[in-house]
Structure formats: structure tokens, C-alpha cells
Amino acid sequence: MNIESPGIPYNFSDLEPAMSRDTLVFHSLRHQRVCFDRTAALVRGTDLETLSLEELIRTTERNPAQHALYRYAAEVWNHNVFWRSMRPRGGGAPHGLVGEHLGARFGSHERFVREFKEAAGAHFGSGWLWLVWRRGALDIVTTVNAGTPLVRGDTALLALDLWEHAYYLDYQNRRGAYVSTFLEELVNWDFANRTLAELLANGETLAARPRAAAVPVTPARVRAS
Ligand SMILES: [Fe+2]
């Protein structure tokens, strides 16, 4: 198989107290690992075995008969982005490229925080909350269950897992407290900046980018998929 075994890029206890060691252990070694193992079992011995994780997700999403495999593979990828969307002693207002574009899109960090929290609260059931680069600008989107922006042509800059297994041990049913802690103590803007810089360096045009002075502050377009 052409898919790397997943792992978190820090120690299990490094995000404490914002995210407990128990949460990361169960989340990484039970949930994501199970999805990886099932992906491996389903591609073994098939034509799909040589595909990268991204290619596998895009290929299986197009074929309803392969959607069980698509969901497992997408969950591996989604969690890979999620782990990197956090870091020890993270959180706060963004800087760099993302900070510049976030100001252009939302008007202020406070407005972004409000709309990010509103999107998390409005999402029903399991899924994901994303900050993505879409057609030359930042956007907030949600996906249902294992849904991923990868198959929509969006570039994921940040992922926040909205499945209860991501926060129930630490926050029980208080999803809002979990989202606030993510923004205030965990979010890794360096990761988002690196991803956006690579995208722009590889030819993503800024032509469609809204100019700060011309952008009205409007509610985020939150979509479910
Ligand atoms: Fe998860």
C-alpha cells in the first residue's frame, strides 16, 4: 500500500490541559488507526493499492460502490490534517499570509472567531469544520461524517473534528467550549500558513482574491456536504 501509517506530530500529553492525553490516545490509536487498518484491508490486492491517499479518496468518492472505502480513507486524511491543525501552546490570532487573507475575508479576527463558532454550533451530528482556500479566498465550511473538502477542489488549511469522540472525554457535550479552546490554545496557524504559501507558490492565482477595501463583512458561507 502506498499510504503512510498515520501518527500525531507531537507527544500524546503535549496538548494538555486543552486536550487530554486520554483523548489523543483513544482518538489516534482507536479511531484513526481503525480507519487506516480498514483502508489497508480493503485496498490490499486490488488495483487501488498503488494509489496515494489523496488519489484513493478522489477515486473511491466517484464510485458509490466504493464508498465504504472512501469513508475510511477520508477519515485517515481528515485526521492527518486535524493533528497538524493543532500544536502545543498554539491559539490566538493568525499571522502571516492567513492573517492577511482572514482580515480581508472576515474583516477582523473577532468576526472570524464568531463565525467559526457559529458554524460549529450549527452543524448537526458528526462531521468536520474547515478553514479552506476556495476560488481565491478563505472560507469556512463543514462536512458531514467523513466528508472531506479534498473532493471539492478546496484546499484545507485547518480542520476541526466535530465528532463527539474528539471532545467528549474532556468537555462532555460542551462542543462550544471545545471549539473555543481550539481557537484560543491549540490552533496552529503556522501549518495553515505553510499550506497556503505552498498553494500560492504552485500557481494558485490571486486574481479572484477580494481586495480588503472592497470586501463587505458578510456572514460566512457555511456549507454542509
Ligand atoms: Fe475523529
PDB file of C-alpha atoms and ligand atoms in Angstrom:
ATOM      1  CA  MET A   1       0.000   0.000   0.000  1.00  0.00           C
ATOM      2  CA  ASN A   2       1.170   3.479  -0.858  1.00  0.00           C
ATOM      3  CA  ILE A   3      -0.277   5.136   2.246  1.00  0.00           C
ATOM      4  CA  GLU A   4       1.830   6.128   5.201  1.00  0.00           C
ATOM      5  CA  SER A   5       0.883   4.799   8.595  1.00  0.00           C
ATOM      6  CA  PRO A   6      -0.653   7.744  10.483  1.00  0.00           C
ATOM      7  CA  GLY A   7       0.614   9.288  13.686  1.00  0.00           C
ATOM      8  CA  ILE A   8       0.309  12.516  15.620  1.00  0.00           C
ATOM      9  CA  PRO A   9       3.202  15.012  15.194  1.00  0.00           C
ATOM     10  CA  TYR A  10       3.696  15.555  18.968  1.00  0.00           C
ATOM     11  CA  ASN A  11       3.508  13.525  22.155  1.00  0.00           C
ATOM     12  CA  PHE A  12       0.129  12.423  23.469  1.00  0.00           C
ATOM     13  CA  SER A  13       0.362  14.669  26.538  1.00  0.00           C
ATOM     14  CA  ASP A  14       1.741  17.752  24.746  1.00  0.00           C
ATOM     15  CA  LEU A  15      -1.651  19.415  24.265  1.00  0.00           C
ATOM     16  CA  GLU A  16      -2.692  19.184  27.897  1.00  0.00           C
ATOM     17  CA  PRO A  17      -4.658  20.660  29.549  1.00  0.00           C
ATOM     18  CA  ALA A  18      -6.520  21.879  26.448  1.00  0.00           C
ATOM     19  CA  MET A  19      -6.746  18.324  25.092  1.00  0.00           C
ATOM     20  CA  SER A  20      -6.029  15.411  27.392  1.00  0.00           C
ATOM     21  CA  ARG A  21      -3.625  12.579  26.790  1.00  0.00           C
ATOM     22  CA  ASP A  22      -6.527  10.117  27.053  1.00  0.00           C
ATOM     23  CA  THR A  23      -8.429  11.911  24.288  1.00  0.00           C
ATOM     24  CA  LEU A  24      -5.443  11.850  21.944  1.00  0.00           C
ATOM     25  CA  VAL A  25      -4.604   8.230  22.723  1.00  0.00           C
ATOM     26  CA  PHE A  26      -8.141   6.990  22.096  1.00  0.00           C
ATOM     27  CA  HIS A  27      -8.648   9.262  19.118  1.00  0.00           C
ATOM     28  CA  SER A  28      -5.396   8.426  17.392  1.00  0.00           C
ATOM     29  CA  LEU A  29      -4.914   4.769  18.292  1.00  0.00           C
ATOM     30  CA  ARG A  30      -8.538   3.693  18.166  1.00  0.00           C
ATOM     31  CA  HIS A  31     -10.461   5.861  15.752  1.00  0.00           C
ATOM     32  CA  GLN A  32      -7.903   6.889  13.144  1.00  0.00           C
ATOM     33  CA  ARG A  33      -5.961   3.641  13.415  1.00  0.00           C
ATOM     34  CA  VAL A  34      -9.111   1.600  12.836  1.00  0.00           C
ATOM     35  CA  CYS A  35      -9.865   3.644   9.711  1.00  0.00           C
ATOM     36  CA  PHE A  36      -6.323   3.114   8.474  1.00  0.00           C
ATOM     37  CA  ASP A  37      -6.432  -0.637   9.110  1.00  0.00           C
ATOM     38  CA  ARG A  38      -9.768  -0.982   7.310  1.00  0.00           C
ATOM     39  CA  THR A  39      -8.486   1.100   4.396  1.00  0.00           C
ATOM     40  CA  ALA A  40      -5.462  -1.172   4.140  1.00  0.00           C
ATOM     41  CA  ALA A  41      -7.591  -4.313   4.246  1.00  0.00           C
ATOM     42  CA  LEU A  42      -9.927  -3.043   1.514  1.00  0.00           C
ATOM     43  CA  VAL A  43      -7.216  -1.993  -0.961  1.00  0.00           C
ATOM     44  CA  ARG A  44      -4.958  -4.998  -0.439  1.00  0.00           C
ATOM     45  CA  GLY A  45      -4.629  -6.987  -3.646  1.00  0.00           C
ATOM     46  CA  THR A  46      -6.670  -4.533  -5.734  1.00  0.00           C
ATOM     47  CA  ASP A  47      -5.800  -2.006  -8.460  1.00  0.00           C
ATOM     48  CA  LEU A  48      -6.171   0.709  -5.818  1.00  0.00           C
ATOM     49  CA  GLU A  49      -3.162  -0.473  -3.874  1.00  0.00           C
ATOM     50  CA  THR A  50      -0.674   1.784  -5.665  1.00  0.00           C
ATOM     51  CA  LEU A  51      -2.649   4.989  -5.194  1.00  0.00           C
ATOM     52  CA  SER A  52      -1.649   7.717  -2.778  1.00  0.00           C
ATOM     53  CA  LEU A  53      -4.141   8.503  -0.020  1.00  0.00           C
ATOM     54  CA  GLU A  54      -5.372  11.592  -1.885  1.00  0.00           C
ATOM     55  CA  GLU A  55      -5.769   9.666  -5.163  1.00  0.00           C
ATOM     56  CA  LEU A  56      -7.581   6.862  -3.364  1.00  0.00           C
ATOM     57  CA  ILE A  57     -10.061   9.300  -1.782  1.00  0.00           C
ATOM     58  CA  ARG A  58     -10.826  11.052  -5.071  1.00  0.00           C
ATOM     59  CA  THR A  59     -11.161   7.772  -6.965  1.00  0.00           C
ATOM     60  CA  THR A  60     -13.435   5.990  -4.496  1.00  0.00           C
ATOM     61  CA  GLU A  61     -15.625   9.056  -3.916  1.00  0.00           C
ATOM     62  CA  ARG A  62     -16.656   8.906  -7.577  1.00  0.00           C
ATOM     63  CA  ASN A  63     -17.860   5.307  -7.251  1.00  0.00           C
ATOM     64  CA  PRO A  64     -20.807   4.680  -4.896  1.00  0.00           C
ATOM     65  CA  ALA A  65     -19.859   1.002  -4.700  1.00  0.00           C
ATOM     66  CA  GLN A  66     -16.583   2.044  -3.079  1.00  0.00           C
ATOM     67  CA  HIS A  67     -17.993   4.498  -0.554  1.00  0.00           C
ATOM     68  CA  ALA A  68     -17.208   2.328   2.463  1.00  0.00           C
ATOM     69  CA  LEU A  69     -13.558   2.503   1.469  1.00  0.00           C
ATOM     70  CA  TYR A  70     -13.889   6.215   0.652  1.00  0.00           C
ATOM     71  CA  ARG A  71     -15.167   6.953   4.151  1.00  0.00           C
ATOM     72  CA  TYR A  72     -12.332   5.104   5.892  1.00  0.00           C
ATOM     73  CA  ALA A  73      -9.666   6.678   3.669  1.00  0.00           C
ATOM     74  CA  ALA A  74     -11.160  10.158   4.047  1.00  0.00           C
ATOM     75  CA  GLU A  75     -11.171   9.783   7.822  1.00  0.00           C
ATOM     76  CA  VAL A  76      -7.459   8.913   7.752  1.00  0.00           C
ATOM     77  CA  TRP A  77      -6.753  12.059   5.701  1.00  0.00           C
ATOM     78  CA  ASN A  78      -9.087  14.306   7.725  1.00  0.00           C
ATOM     79  CA  HIS A  79      -7.386  13.294  10.964  1.00  0.00           C
ATOM     80  CA  ASN A  80      -3.931  13.856   9.441  1.00  0.00           C
ATOM     81  CA  VAL A  81      -4.964  17.470   8.771  1.00  0.00           C
ATOM     82  CA  PHE A  82      -6.580  17.793  12.192  1.00  0.00           C
ATOM     83  CA  TRP A  83      -3.461  16.715  14.121  1.00  0.00           C
ATOM     84  CA  ARG A  84      -1.431  19.305  12.226  1.00  0.00           C
ATOM     85  CA  SER A  85      -4.036  21.990  12.791  1.00  0.00           C
ATOM     86  CA  MET A  86      -3.041  21.956  16.473  1.00  0.00           C
ATOM     87  CA  ARG A  87       0.223  22.452  18.320  1.00  0.00           C
ATOM     88  CA  PRO A  88       1.380  22.839  21.902  1.00  0.00           C
ATOM     89  CA  ARG A  89       0.969  26.458  23.038  1.00  0.00           C
ATOM     90  CA  GLY A  90      -0.940  27.340  19.890  1.00  0.00           C
ATOM     91  CA  GLY A  91      -4.016  29.505  19.545  1.00  0.00           C
ATOM     92  CA  GLY A  92      -4.663  33.205  19.221  1.00  0.00           C
ATOM     93  CA  ALA A  93      -4.902  35.494  16.222  1.00  0.00           C
ATOM     94  CA  PRO A  94      -3.341  34.392  12.936  1.00  0.00           C
ATOM     95  CA  HIS A  95      -0.265  35.980  11.442  1.00  0.00           C
ATOM     96  CA  GLY A  96       1.361  35.949   8.031  1.00  0.00           C
ATOM     97  CA  LEU A  97      -0.485  35.120   4.825  1.00  0.00           C
ATOM     98  CA  VAL A  98      -3.510  33.598   6.503  1.00  0.00           C
ATOM     99  CA  GLY A  99      -3.804  36.545   8.851  1.00  0.00           C
ATOM    100  CA  GLU A 100      -3.795  38.912   5.887  1.00  0.00           C
ATOM    101  CA  HIS A 101      -6.433  36.966   3.943  1.00  0.00           C
ATOM    102  CA  LEU A 102      -8.534  36.315   7.017  1.00  0.00           C
ATOM    103  CA  GLY A 103      -8.708  40.047   7.632  1.00  0.00           C
ATOM    104  CA  ALA A 104      -9.756  40.593   4.020  1.00  0.00           C
ATOM    105  CA  ARG A 105     -12.427  37.917   4.151  1.00  0.00           C
ATOM    106  CA  PHE A 106     -13.925  38.432   7.609  1.00  0.00           C
ATOM    107  CA  GLY A 107     -12.976  41.988   8.474  1.00  0.00           C
ATOM    108  CA  SER A 108     -11.483  41.095  11.859  1.00  0.00           C
ATOM    109  CA  HIS A 109     -10.234  38.135  13.867  1.00  0.00           C
ATOM    110  CA  GLU A 110     -13.162  38.565  16.230  1.00  0.00           C
ATOM    111  CA  ARG A 111     -15.599  38.218  13.352  1.00  0.00           C
ATOM    112  CA  PHE A 112     -13.825  35.099  12.124  1.00  0.00           C
ATOM    113  CA  VAL A 113     -13.956  33.581  15.626  1.00  0.00           C
ATOM    114  CA  ARG A 114     -17.676  34.311  15.886  1.00  0.00           C
ATOM    115  CA  GLU A 115     -18.472  32.768  12.518  1.00  0.00           C
ATOM    116  CA  PHE A 116     -16.232  29.737  13.158  1.00  0.00           C
ATOM    117  CA  LYS A 117     -18.020  29.086  16.447  1.00  0.00           C
ATOM    118  CA  GLU A 118     -21.431  29.620  14.886  1.00  0.00           C
ATOM    119  CA  ALA A 119     -20.623  27.127  12.129  1.00  0.00           C
ATOM    120  CA  ALA A 120     -19.550  24.540  14.718  1.00  0.00           C
ATOM    121  CA  GLY A 121     -22.702  25.074  16.744  1.00  0.00           C
ATOM    122  CA  ALA A 122     -24.977  24.901  13.714  1.00  0.00           C
ATOM    123  CA  HIS A 123     -23.541  21.615  12.444  1.00  0.00           C
ATOM    124  CA  PHE A 124     -25.857  18.733  13.324  1.00  0.00           C
ATOM    125  CA  GLY A 125     -24.258  15.478  14.397  1.00  0.00           C
ATOM    126  CA  SER A 126     -20.841  14.188  13.402  1.00  0.00           C
ATOM    127  CA  GLY A 127     -18.613  15.900  10.904  1.00  0.00           C
ATOM    128  CA  TRP A 128     -15.827  18.381  10.380  1.00  0.00           C
ATOM    129  CA  LEU A 129     -15.294  22.119  10.421  1.00  0.00           C
ATOM    130  CA  TRP A 130     -12.742  23.527   7.997  1.00  0.00           C
ATOM    131  CA  LEU A 131     -10.961  26.700   7.061  1.00  0.00           C
ATOM    132  CA  VAL A 132     -10.362  26.285   3.355  1.00  0.00           C
ATOM    133  CA  TRP A 133      -8.949  28.182   0.398  1.00  0.00           C
ATOM    134  CA  ARG A 134     -11.670  28.251  -2.221  1.00  0.00           C
ATOM    135  CA  ARG A 135     -11.502  30.135  -5.501  1.00  0.00           C
ATOM    136  CA  GLY A 136      -9.002  32.680  -4.301  1.00  0.00           C
ATOM    137  CA  ALA A 137     -10.276  33.365  -0.782  1.00  0.00           C
ATOM    138  CA  LEU A 138     -10.655  31.857   2.655  1.00  0.00           C
ATOM    139  CA  ASP A 139     -13.928  30.238   3.616  1.00  0.00           C
ATOM    140  CA  ILE A 140     -15.472  28.290   6.499  1.00  0.00           C
ATOM    141  CA  VAL A 141     -17.166  25.044   5.515  1.00  0.00           C
ATOM    142  CA  THR A 142     -18.495  21.979   7.275  1.00  0.00           C
ATOM    143  CA  THR A 143     -18.657  18.394   6.033  1.00  0.00           C
ATOM    144  CA  VAL A 144     -20.906  15.604   7.266  1.00  0.00           C
ATOM    145  CA  ASN A 145     -19.477  12.438   8.834  1.00  0.00           C
ATOM    146  CA  ALA A 146     -16.336  11.518   6.853  1.00  0.00           C
ATOM    147  CA  GLY A 147     -16.876  14.192   4.184  1.00  0.00           C
ATOM    148  CA  THR A 148     -13.729  15.982   3.102  1.00  0.00           C
ATOM    149  CA  PRO A 149     -13.023  19.197   1.167  1.00  0.00           C
ATOM    150  CA  LEU A 150     -10.395  17.291  -0.788  1.00  0.00           C
ATOM    151  CA  VAL A 151     -13.024  16.032  -3.239  1.00  0.00           C
ATOM    152  CA  ARG A 152     -14.457  19.516  -3.805  1.00  0.00           C
ATOM    153  CA  GLY A 153     -11.306  21.143  -5.063  1.00  0.00           C
ATOM    154  CA  ASP A 154     -10.885  23.151  -1.864  1.00  0.00           C
ATOM    155  CA  THR A 155      -7.564  23.336  -0.046  1.00  0.00           C
ATOM    156  CA  ALA A 156      -7.854  22.559   3.656  1.00  0.00           C
ATOM    157  CA  LEU A 157      -5.886  24.998   5.804  1.00  0.00           C
ATOM    158  CA  LEU A 158      -7.346  23.911   9.154  1.00  0.00           C
ATOM    159  CA  ALA A 159      -9.523  21.022  10.295  1.00  0.00           C
ATOM    160  CA  LEU A 160     -11.534  20.700  13.497  1.00  0.00           C
ATOM    161  CA  ASP A 161     -13.058  17.312  14.281  1.00  0.00           C
ATOM    162  CA  LEU A 162     -16.710  17.706  15.337  1.00  0.00           C
ATOM    163  CA  TRP A 163     -17.309  14.037  16.139  1.00  0.00           C
ATOM    164  CA  GLU A 164     -18.110  13.579  19.816  1.00  0.00           C
ATOM    165  CA  HIS A 165     -15.132  11.249  20.224  1.00  0.00           C
ATOM    166  CA  ALA A 166     -12.909  14.313  19.643  1.00  0.00           C
ATOM    167  CA  TYR A 167     -14.053  16.142  22.765  1.00  0.00           C
ATOM    168  CA  TYR A 168     -16.414  14.099  24.922  1.00  0.00           C
ATOM    169  CA  LEU A 169     -13.794  12.849  27.412  1.00  0.00           C
ATOM    170  CA  ASP A 170     -12.667  16.434  28.100  1.00  0.00           C
ATOM    171  CA  TYR A 171     -15.763  18.544  27.506  1.00  0.00           C
ATOM    172  CA  GLN A 172     -18.700  16.083  27.522  1.00  0.00           C
ATOM    173  CA  ASN A 173     -21.439  17.679  25.404  1.00  0.00           C
ATOM    174  CA  ARG A 174     -19.993  21.214  25.529  1.00  0.00           C
ATOM    175  CA  ARG A 175     -18.937  21.484  21.902  1.00  0.00           C
ATOM    176  CA  GLY A 176     -18.719  25.276  22.204  1.00  0.00           C
ATOM    177  CA  ALA A 177     -16.089  25.053  24.960  1.00  0.00           C
ATOM    178  CA  TYR A 178     -14.069  22.625  22.830  1.00  0.00           C
ATOM    179  CA  VAL A 179     -14.174  24.975  19.824  1.00  0.00           C
ATOM    180  CA  SER A 180     -13.203  27.979  21.959  1.00  0.00           C
ATOM    181  CA  THR A 181     -10.245  26.094  23.421  1.00  0.00           C
ATOM    182  CA  PHE A 182      -9.144  25.036  19.945  1.00  0.00           C
ATOM    183  CA  LEU A 183      -9.066  28.679  18.818  1.00  0.00           C
ATOM    184  CA  GLU A 184      -7.547  30.088  21.995  1.00  0.00           C
ATOM    185  CA  GLU A 185      -4.979  27.422  22.918  1.00  0.00           C
ATOM    186  CA  LEU A 186      -4.406  24.915  20.136  1.00  0.00           C
ATOM    187  CA  VAL A 187      -4.807  26.221  16.601  1.00  0.00           C
ATOM    188  CA  ASN A 188      -1.612  26.004  14.549  1.00  0.00           C
ATOM    189  CA  TRP A 189      -1.527  28.998  12.220  1.00  0.00           C
ATOM    190  CA  ASP A 190       1.977  28.046  11.078  1.00  0.00           C
ATOM    191  CA  PHE A 191       0.526  24.934   9.450  1.00  0.00           C
ATOM    192  CA  ALA A 192      -2.196  26.949   7.729  1.00  0.00           C
ATOM    193  CA  ASN A 193       0.378  29.487   6.534  1.00  0.00           C
ATOM    194  CA  ARG A 194       2.685  26.795   5.135  1.00  0.00           C
ATOM    195  CA  THR A 195      -0.171  25.128   3.257  1.00  0.00           C
ATOM    196  CA  LEU A 196      -1.371  28.395   1.752  1.00  0.00           C
ATOM    197  CA  ALA A 197       2.156  29.505   0.833  1.00  0.00           C
ATOM    198  CA  GLU A 198       2.786  26.194  -0.961  1.00  0.00           C
ATOM    199  CA  LEU A 199      -0.508  26.505  -2.810  1.00  0.00           C
ATOM    200  CA  LEU A 200       0.221  30.038  -3.975  1.00  0.00           C
ATOM    201  CA  ALA A 201       3.800  29.136  -4.926  1.00  0.00           C
ATOM    202  CA  ASN A 202       2.432  26.326  -7.088  1.00  0.00           C
ATOM    203  CA  GLY A 203       0.411  28.683  -9.220  1.00  0.00           C
ATOM    204  CA  GLU A 204      -2.874  29.270  -7.462  1.00  0.00           C
ATOM    205  CA  THR A 205      -3.946  32.636  -8.811  1.00  0.00           C
ATOM    206  CA  LEU A 206      -4.683  35.571  -6.604  1.00  0.00           C
ATOM    207  CA  ALA A 207      -6.768  37.150  -9.355  1.00  0.00           C
ATOM    208  CA  ALA A 208     -10.016  36.215  -7.667  1.00  0.00           C
ATOM    209  CA  ARG A 209      -8.787  37.377  -4.301  1.00  0.00           C
ATOM    210  CA  PRO A 210     -11.025  40.092  -2.877  1.00  0.00           C
ATOM    211  CA  ARG A 211      -9.370  43.390  -2.077  1.00  0.00           C
ATOM    212  CA  ALA A 212      -9.605  44.300   1.583  1.00  0.00           C
ATOM    213  CA  ALA A 213     -11.116  47.724   0.915  1.00  0.00           C
ATOM    214  CA  ALA A 214     -13.802  46.296  -1.346  1.00  0.00           C
ATOM    215  CA  VAL A 215     -14.931  43.407   0.806  1.00  0.00           C
ATOM    216  CA  PRO A 216     -18.115  43.894   2.770  1.00  0.00           C
ATOM    217  CA  VAL A 217     -18.252  41.983   6.026  1.00  0.00           C
ATOM    218  CA  THR A 218     -20.859  39.334   5.388  1.00  0.00           C
ATOM    219  CA  PRO A 219     -21.721  36.118   7.173  1.00  0.00           C
ATOM    220  CA  ALA A 220     -19.506  33.177   6.296  1.00  0.00           C
ATOM    221  CA  ARG A 221     -20.861  30.891   3.657  1.00  0.00           C
ATOM    222  CA  VAL A 222     -21.168  27.710   5.643  1.00  0.00           C
ATOM    223  CA  ARG A 223     -21.975  24.712   3.584  1.00  0.00           C
ATOM    224  CA  ALA A 224     -22.740  21.175   4.520  1.00  0.00           C
ATOM    225  CA  SER A 225     -21.720  18.398   2.181  1.00  0.00           C
TER     226      SER A 225
HETATM  227 FE    FE B   1     -12.055  11.876  14.919  1.00  0.00          FE
END
